[in-house]
Coordinates of C-alpha atoms in Angstrom, one line a residue:
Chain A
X25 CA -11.0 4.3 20.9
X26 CA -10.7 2.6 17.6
X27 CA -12.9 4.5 15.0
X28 CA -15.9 2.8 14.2
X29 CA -16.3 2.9 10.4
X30 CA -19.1 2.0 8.6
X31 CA -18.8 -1.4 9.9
X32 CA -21.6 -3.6 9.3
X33 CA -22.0 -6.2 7.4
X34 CA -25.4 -4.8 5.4
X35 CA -23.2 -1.8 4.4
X36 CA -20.2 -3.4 3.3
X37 CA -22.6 -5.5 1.2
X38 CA -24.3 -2.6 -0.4
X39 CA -21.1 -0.9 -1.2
X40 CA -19.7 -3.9 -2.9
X41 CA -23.3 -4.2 -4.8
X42 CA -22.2 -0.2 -5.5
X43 CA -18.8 -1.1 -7.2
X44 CA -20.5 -4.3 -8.7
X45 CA -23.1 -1.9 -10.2
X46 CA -21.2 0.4 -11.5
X47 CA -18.6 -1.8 -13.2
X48 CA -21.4 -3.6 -15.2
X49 CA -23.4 -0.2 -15.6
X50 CA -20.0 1.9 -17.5
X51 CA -20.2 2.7 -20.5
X52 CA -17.3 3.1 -23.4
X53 CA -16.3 6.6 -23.8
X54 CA -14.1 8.5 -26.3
X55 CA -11.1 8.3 -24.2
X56 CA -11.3 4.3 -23.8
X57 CA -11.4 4.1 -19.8
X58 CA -14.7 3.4 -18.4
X59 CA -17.3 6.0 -17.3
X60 CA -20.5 5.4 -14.7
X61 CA -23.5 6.1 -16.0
X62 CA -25.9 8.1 -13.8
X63 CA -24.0 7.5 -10.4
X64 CA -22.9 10.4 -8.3
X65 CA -19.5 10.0 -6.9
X66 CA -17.3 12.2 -5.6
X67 CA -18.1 15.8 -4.3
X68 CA -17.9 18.2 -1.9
X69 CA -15.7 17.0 1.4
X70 CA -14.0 18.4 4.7
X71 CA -10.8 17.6 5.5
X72 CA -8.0 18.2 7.4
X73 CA -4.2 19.2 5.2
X74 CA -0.4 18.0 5.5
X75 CA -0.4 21.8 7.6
X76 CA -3.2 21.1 9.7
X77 CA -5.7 23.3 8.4
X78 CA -9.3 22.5 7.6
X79 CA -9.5 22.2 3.9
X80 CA -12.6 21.5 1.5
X81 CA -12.7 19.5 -2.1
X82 CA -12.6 23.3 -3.7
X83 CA -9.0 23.9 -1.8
X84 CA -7.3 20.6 -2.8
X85 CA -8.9 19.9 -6.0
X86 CA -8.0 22.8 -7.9
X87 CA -6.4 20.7 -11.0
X88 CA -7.1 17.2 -12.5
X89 CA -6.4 15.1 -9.8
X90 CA -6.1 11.5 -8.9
X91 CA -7.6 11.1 -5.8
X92 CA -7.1 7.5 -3.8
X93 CA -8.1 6.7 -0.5
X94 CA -5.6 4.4 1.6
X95 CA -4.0 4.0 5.2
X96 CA -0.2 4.4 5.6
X97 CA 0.2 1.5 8.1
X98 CA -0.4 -0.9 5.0
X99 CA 3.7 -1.1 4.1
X100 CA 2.5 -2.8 1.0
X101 CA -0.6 -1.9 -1.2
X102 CA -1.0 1.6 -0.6
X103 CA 2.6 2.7 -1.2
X104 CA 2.4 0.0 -4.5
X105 CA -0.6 2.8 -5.8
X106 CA 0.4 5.8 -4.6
X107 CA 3.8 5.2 -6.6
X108 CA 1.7 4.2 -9.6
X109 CA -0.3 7.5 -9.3
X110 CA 2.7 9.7 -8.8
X111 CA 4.4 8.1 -11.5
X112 CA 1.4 8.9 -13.6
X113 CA 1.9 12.5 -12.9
X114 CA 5.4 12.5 -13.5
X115 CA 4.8 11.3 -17.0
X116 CA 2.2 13.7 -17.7
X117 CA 4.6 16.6 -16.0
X118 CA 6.8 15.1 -18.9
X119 CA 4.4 16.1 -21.9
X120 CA 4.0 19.6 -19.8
X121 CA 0.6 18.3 -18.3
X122 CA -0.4 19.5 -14.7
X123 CA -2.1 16.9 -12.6
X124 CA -2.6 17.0 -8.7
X125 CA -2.4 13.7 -6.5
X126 CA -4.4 13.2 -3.3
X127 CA -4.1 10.3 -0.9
X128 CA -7.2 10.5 2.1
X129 CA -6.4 8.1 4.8
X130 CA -9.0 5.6 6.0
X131 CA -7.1 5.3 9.3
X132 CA -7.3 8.7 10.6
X133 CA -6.5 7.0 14.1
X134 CA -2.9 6.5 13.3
X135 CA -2.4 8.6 10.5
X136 CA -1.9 12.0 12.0
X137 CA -1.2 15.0 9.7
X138 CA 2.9 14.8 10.0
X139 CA 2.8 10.8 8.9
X140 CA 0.2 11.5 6.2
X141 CA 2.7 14.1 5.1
X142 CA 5.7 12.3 5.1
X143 CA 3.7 9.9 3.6
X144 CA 2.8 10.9 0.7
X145 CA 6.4 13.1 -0.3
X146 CA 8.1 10.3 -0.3
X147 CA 5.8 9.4 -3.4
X148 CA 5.8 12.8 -5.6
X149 CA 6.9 16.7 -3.7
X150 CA 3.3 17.6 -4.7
X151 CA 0.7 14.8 -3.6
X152 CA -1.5 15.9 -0.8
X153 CA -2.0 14.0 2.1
X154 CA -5.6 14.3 4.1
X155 CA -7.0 13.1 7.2
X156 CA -9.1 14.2 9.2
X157 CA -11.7 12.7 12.2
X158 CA -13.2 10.0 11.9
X159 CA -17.0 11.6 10.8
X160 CA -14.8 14.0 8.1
X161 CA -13.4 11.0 6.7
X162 CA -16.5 8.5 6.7
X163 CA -18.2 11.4 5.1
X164 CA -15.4 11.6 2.2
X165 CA -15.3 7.9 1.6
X166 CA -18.9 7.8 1.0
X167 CA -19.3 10.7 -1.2
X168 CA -16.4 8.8 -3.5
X169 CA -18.5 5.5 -2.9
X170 CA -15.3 3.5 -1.1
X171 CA -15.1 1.2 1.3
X172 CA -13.2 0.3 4.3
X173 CA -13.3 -1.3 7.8
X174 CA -11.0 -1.3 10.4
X175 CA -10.3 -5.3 11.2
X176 CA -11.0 -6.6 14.9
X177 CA -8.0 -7.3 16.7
X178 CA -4.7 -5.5 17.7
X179 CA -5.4 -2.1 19.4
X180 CA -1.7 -0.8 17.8
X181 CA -1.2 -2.8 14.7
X182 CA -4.8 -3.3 13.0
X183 CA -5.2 -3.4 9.7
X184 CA -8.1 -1.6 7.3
X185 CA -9.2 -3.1 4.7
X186 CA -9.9 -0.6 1.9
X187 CA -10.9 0.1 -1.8
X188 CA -8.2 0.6 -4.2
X189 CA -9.8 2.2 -6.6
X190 CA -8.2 5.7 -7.9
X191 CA -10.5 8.3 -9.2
X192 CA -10.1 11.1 -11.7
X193 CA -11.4 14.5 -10.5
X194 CA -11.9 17.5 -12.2
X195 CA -11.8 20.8 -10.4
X196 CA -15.4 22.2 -12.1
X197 CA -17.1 18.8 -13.9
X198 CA -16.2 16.5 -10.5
X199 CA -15.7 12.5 -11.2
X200 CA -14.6 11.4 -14.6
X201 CA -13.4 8.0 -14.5
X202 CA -11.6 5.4 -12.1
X203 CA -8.6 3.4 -12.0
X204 CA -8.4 -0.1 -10.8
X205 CA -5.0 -1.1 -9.1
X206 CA -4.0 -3.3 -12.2
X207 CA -3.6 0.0 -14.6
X208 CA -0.1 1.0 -15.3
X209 CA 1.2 4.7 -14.8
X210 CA 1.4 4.7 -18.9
X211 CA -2.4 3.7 -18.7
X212 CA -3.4 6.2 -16.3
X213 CA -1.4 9.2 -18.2
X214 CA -2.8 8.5 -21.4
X215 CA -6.5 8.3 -20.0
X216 CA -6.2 11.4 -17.8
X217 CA -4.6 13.5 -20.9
X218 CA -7.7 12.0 -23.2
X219 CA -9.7 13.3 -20.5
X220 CA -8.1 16.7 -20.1
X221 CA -8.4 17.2 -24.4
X222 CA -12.4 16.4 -23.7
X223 CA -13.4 18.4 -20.9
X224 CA -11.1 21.3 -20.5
Chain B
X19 CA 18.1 -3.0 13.8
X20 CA 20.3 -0.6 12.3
X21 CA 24.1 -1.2 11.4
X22 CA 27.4 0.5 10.8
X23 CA 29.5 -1.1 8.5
X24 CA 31.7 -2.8 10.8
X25 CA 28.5 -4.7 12.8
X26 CA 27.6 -4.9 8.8
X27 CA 31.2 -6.6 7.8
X28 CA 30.3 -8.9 11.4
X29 CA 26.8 -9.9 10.0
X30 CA 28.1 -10.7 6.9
X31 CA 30.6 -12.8 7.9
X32 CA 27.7 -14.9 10.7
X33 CA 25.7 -14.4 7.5
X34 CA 28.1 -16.6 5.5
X35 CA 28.8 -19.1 8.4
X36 CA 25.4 -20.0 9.1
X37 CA 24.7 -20.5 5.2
X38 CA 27.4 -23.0 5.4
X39 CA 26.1 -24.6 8.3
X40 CA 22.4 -24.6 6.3
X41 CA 24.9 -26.4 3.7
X42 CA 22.7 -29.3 3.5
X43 CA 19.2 -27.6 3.6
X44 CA 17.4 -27.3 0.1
X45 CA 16.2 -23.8 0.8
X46 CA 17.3 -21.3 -1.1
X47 CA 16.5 -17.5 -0.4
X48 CA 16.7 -14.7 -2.7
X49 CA 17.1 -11.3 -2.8
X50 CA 15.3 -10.3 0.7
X51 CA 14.3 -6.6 0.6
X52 CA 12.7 -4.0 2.6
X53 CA 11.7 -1.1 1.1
X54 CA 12.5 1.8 2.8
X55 CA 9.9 4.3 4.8
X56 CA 9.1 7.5 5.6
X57 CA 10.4 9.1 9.0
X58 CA 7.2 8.2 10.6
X59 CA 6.4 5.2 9.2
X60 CA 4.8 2.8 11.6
X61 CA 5.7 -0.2 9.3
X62 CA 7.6 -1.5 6.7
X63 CA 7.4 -4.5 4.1
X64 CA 9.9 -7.3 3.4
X65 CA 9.7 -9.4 0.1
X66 CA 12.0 -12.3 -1.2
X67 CA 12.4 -15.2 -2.9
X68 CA 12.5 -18.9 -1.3
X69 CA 13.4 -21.8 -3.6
X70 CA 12.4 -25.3 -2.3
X71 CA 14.9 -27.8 -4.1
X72 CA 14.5 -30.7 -2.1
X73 CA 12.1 -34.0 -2.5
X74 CA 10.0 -32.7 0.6
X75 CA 7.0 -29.7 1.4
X76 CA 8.0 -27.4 3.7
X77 CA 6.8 -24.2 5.0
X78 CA 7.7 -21.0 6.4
X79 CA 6.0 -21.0 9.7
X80 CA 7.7 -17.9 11.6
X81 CA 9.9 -14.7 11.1
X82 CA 12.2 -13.5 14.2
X83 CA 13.8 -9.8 13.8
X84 CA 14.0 -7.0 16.1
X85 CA 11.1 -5.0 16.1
X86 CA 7.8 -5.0 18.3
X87 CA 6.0 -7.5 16.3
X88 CA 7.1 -9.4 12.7
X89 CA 4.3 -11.4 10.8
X90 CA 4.3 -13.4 7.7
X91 CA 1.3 -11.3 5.7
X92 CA -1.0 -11.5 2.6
X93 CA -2.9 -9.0 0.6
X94 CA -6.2 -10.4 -0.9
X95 CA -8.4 -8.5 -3.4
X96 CA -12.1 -8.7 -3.5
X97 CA -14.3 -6.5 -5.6
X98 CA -11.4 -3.6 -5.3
X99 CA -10.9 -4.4 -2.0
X100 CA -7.7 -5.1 -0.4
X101 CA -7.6 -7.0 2.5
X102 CA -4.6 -7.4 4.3
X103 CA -4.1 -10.5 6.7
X104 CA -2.1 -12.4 8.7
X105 CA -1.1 -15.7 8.0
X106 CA 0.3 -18.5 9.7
X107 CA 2.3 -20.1 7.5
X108 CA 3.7 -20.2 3.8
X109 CA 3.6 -23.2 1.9
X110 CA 7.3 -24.0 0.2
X111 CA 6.1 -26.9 -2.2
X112 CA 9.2 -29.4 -3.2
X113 CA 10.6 -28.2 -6.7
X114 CA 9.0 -24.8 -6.2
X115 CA 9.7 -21.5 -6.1
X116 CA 7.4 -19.0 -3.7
X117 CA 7.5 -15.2 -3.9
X118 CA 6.9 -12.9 -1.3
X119 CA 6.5 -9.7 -3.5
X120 CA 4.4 -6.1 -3.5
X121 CA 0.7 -7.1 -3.8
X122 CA 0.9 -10.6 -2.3
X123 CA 2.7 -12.7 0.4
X124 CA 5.1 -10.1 2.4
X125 CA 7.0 -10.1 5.5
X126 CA 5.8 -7.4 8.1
X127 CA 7.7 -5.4 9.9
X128 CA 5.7 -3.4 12.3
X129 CA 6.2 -0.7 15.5
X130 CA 9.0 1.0 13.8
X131 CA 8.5 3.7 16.5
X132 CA 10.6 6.7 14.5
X133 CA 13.1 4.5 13.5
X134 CA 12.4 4.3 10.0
X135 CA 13.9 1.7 7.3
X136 CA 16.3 3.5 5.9
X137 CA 18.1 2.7 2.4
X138 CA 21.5 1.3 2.9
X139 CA 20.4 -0.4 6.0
X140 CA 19.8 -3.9 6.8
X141 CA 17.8 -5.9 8.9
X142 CA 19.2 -9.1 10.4
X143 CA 16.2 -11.5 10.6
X144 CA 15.5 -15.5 11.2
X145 CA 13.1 -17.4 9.1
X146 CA 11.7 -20.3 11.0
X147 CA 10.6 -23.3 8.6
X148 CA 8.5 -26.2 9.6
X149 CA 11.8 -29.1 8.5
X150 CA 14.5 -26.5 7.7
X151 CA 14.7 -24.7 11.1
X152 CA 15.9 -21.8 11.6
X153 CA 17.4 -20.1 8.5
X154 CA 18.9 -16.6 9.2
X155 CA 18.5 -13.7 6.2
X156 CA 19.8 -10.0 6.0
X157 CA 17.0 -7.8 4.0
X158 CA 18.8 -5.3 2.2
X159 CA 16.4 -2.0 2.4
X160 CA 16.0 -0.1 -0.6
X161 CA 14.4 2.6 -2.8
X162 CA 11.3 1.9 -4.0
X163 CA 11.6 1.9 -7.6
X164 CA 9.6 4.2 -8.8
X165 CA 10.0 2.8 -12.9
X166 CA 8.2 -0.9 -11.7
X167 CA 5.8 0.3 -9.2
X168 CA 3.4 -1.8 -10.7

């Protein structure tokens, strides 16, 4: 059975209202990304690791991290930011900076713990790979406000559409700022560190 | 879809003969490339280049390669939102120059079945245009370069 994933038209239109919201709502901030104003994303999530264990936001999240939620059967998008997020990290790891990378699959279907796992090393040795079921993953999209739907079609070679949006997550303060798919790795290092000098 | 280098040295050799016998189409194709996939990858991309020099539109209407299902793709964005779809066909405007690249029009590759795109490797396909027929290409597959990932 193909998960059914918050598919209907009213929500899909709320969570693009969401977004909308909160890109017009931002305010500027010392470190010159955006931040949301008074809108609770992000927090506490079940999962399921690259091992196969049952992991929590406290497990995987235990560093700043750049979390993004894709699907590995997109041969194109996904592996275009999870590249640009591991190469964020490697630039950081340059100036002796510690940041994790998560990628949660939306297609918890197909992705099964060993593809989500090869998945992600081919991007950077230490990005974690979730999945999970269905309800685990709905549940983590909506706490982190994204949205995605499986398309109607091909039992075996559906697509998802997705949000590309990658957030920044601290360990104790939660969601700092997000990412659209346009920043560059450079971007995305020097943000992250401004954040890292402000709220650790 | 994979080759050892003699099938490769074979391919090449068609490869050249049937450009010759395209001699008098103005398509040119550049630099098709697959990056390659993890070991469990259950799809791969294909990018290139196709240069219309001729006086006439055409289009790229079809892809033939051996894998369970091949389809010309685009990515759309909406709000954040990436929306990946089939399409039927590419326009190739006269005088122009379209790009299949990451983050827009792409070739896909899909049921790879744990027979990943490896680097090295290359995939022997046939690009079907609407007045230049049948055009065969060999995607090179390569390492995704980490330094222009975006």
């Amino acid at each position: 059975m193909k998960p059914v994933i918050f598919g209907t038209a009213t929500l899909a239109a709320a969570a693009a209202i969401g977004l909308y919201t909160w890109q017009t709502t931002t305010t500027p901030n010392p470190c010159g990304s955006t931040s949301v104003a008074g809108s609770a994303i992000g927090g506490p999530f079940e999962l399921v690791s690259e091992n196969g264990e049952t992991v929590t936001d406290a497990d995987v999240i235990t560093k700043p991290t750049l979390v993004y939620f894709g699907y590995t059967f997109c041969p194109d998008v996904c592996p275009l930011d999870s590249a640009r997020n591991a190469q964020a990290a490697y630039l950081l790891e340059e100036q002796g900076i510690d940041i994790g990378t998560i990628f949660i699959s939306v297609d918890p279907e197909r992705d099964t713990v060993e593809v989500v796992r090869d998945f992600t090393e081919n991007f950077h040795e230490d990005m974690i790979g979730l999945t999970g079921t269905p309800e685990q993953v709905r549940a983590a999209s909506l706490a982190y406000k994204t949205y995605y739907r499986v398309q109607e079609g091909d039992p075996e070679y559906y697509l998802v559409d997705h949000s590309t949006q990658t957030y920044l997550v601290f360990p104790e303060t939660g969601f700092a700022t997000f990412f659209r798919r346009d920043t560059t790795p450079e971007q995305i290092a020097e943000i992250t560190a401004c954040f890292m000098g402000e709220l650790t | 879809m994979k080759m050892n280098t003699k099938t490769l040295v074979i391919a090449a050799l068609l490869a050249s003969l049937s450009a010759t016998a395209q001699a008098e189409s103005t398509l040119t194709i550049e630099n098709p490339k697959a990056f390659a996939t993890p070991a469990t990858a259950m799809s791969g991309g294909g990018f290139m280049q196709i240069t219309n020099t001729g006086p006439t539109d055409d289009a790229l209407i079809g892809i033939q390669a051996d894998f369970p299902r091949v389809e010309l793709h685009t990515t759309e964005f909406t709000d954040g939102v990436a929306r990946m779809m089939h399409v039927d066909d590419i326009a190739i405007p006269a005088g122009e120059t379209v790009a299949l690249e990451p983050g827009g029009l792409h070739i896909m590759f899909m049921g790879l079945n744990g027979d990943p795109l490896e680097e090295g490797e290359t995939i022997p396909a046939t690009l079907i245009f609407k007045n230049a027929g049948e055009i065969a290409v060999t995607f090179d597959v390569v390492k995704r370069d980490m330094a222009h990932s975006h």
